[in-house]
PDB file of C-alpha atoms in Angstrom:
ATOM      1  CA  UNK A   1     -17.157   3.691  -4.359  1.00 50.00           C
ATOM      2  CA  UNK A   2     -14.197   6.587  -5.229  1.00 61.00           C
ATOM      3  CA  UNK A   3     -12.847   4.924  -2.147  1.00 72.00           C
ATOM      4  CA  UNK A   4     -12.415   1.522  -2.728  1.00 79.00           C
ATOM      5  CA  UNK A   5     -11.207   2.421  -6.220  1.00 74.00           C
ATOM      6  CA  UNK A   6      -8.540   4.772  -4.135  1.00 76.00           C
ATOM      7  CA  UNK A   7      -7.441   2.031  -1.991  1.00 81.00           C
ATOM      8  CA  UNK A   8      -7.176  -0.065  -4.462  1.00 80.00           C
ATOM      9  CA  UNK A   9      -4.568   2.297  -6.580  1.00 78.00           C
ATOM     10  CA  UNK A  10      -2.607   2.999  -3.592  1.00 82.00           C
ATOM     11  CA  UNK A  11      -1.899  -0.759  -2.905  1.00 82.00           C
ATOM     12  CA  UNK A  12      -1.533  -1.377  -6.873  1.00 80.00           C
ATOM     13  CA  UNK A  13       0.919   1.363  -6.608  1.00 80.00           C
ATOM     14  CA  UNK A  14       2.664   0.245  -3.517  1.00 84.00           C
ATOM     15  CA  UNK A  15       2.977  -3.826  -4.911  1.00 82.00           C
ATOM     16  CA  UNK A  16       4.618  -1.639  -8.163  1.00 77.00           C
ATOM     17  CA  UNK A  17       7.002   0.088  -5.967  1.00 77.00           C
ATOM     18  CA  UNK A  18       7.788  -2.825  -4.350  1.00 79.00           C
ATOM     19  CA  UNK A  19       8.444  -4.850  -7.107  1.00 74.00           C
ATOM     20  CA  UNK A  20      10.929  -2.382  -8.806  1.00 72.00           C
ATOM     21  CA  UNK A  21      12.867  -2.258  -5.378  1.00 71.00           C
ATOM     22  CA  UNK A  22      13.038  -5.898  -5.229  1.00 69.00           C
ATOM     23  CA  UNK A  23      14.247  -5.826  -9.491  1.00 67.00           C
ATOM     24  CA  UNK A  24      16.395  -2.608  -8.729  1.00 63.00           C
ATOM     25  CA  UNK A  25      15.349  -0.747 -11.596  1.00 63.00           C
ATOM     26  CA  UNK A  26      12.138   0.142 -13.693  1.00 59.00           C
ATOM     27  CA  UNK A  27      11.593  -0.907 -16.983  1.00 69.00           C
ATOM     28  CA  UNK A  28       9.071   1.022 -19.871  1.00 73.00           C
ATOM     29  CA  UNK A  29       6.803  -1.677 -18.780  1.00 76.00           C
ATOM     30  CA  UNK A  30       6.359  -0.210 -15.597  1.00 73.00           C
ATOM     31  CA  UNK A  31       6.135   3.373 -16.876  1.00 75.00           C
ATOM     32  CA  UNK A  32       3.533   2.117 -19.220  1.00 80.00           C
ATOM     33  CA  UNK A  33       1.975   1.019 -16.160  1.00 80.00           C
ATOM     34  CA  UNK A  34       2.193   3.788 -14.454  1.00 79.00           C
ATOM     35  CA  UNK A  35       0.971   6.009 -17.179  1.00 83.00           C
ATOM     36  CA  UNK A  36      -2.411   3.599 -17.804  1.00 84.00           C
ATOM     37  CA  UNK A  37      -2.741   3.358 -13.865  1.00 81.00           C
ATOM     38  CA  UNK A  38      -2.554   7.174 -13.540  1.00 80.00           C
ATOM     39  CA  UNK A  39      -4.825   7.829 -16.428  1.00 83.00           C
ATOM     40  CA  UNK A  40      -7.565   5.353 -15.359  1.00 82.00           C
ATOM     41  CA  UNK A  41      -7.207   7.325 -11.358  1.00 78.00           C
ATOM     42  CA  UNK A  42      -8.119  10.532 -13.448  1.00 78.00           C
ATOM     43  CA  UNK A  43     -10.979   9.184 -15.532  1.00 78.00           C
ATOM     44  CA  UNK A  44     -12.471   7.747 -12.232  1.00 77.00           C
ATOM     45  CA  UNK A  45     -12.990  11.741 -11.070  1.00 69.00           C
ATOM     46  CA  UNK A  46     -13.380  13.545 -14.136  1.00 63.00           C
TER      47      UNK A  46
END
């Protein structure tokens, strides 16, 4: 299950890097996204 929920970060994370790439720069959006993405990683394992 940790896995899956792994995977699925890492390609969330990669579509997000992609993205900013493709816009050139990163907004607070995506920092707020980050931050909730990061956080939600962490509560998976604690």
């Amino acid at each position: 299950m940790s896995k899956n929920i792994l995977v699925d970060a890492y390609n969330l994370t990669k579509i997000l890097t992609s993205i900013r790439k493709y816009r050139k720069r990163a907004t607070s959006i995506d920092m707020l996204i980050d931050v909730a993405l990061i956080s939600a990683i962490l509560c998976t394992f604690v």
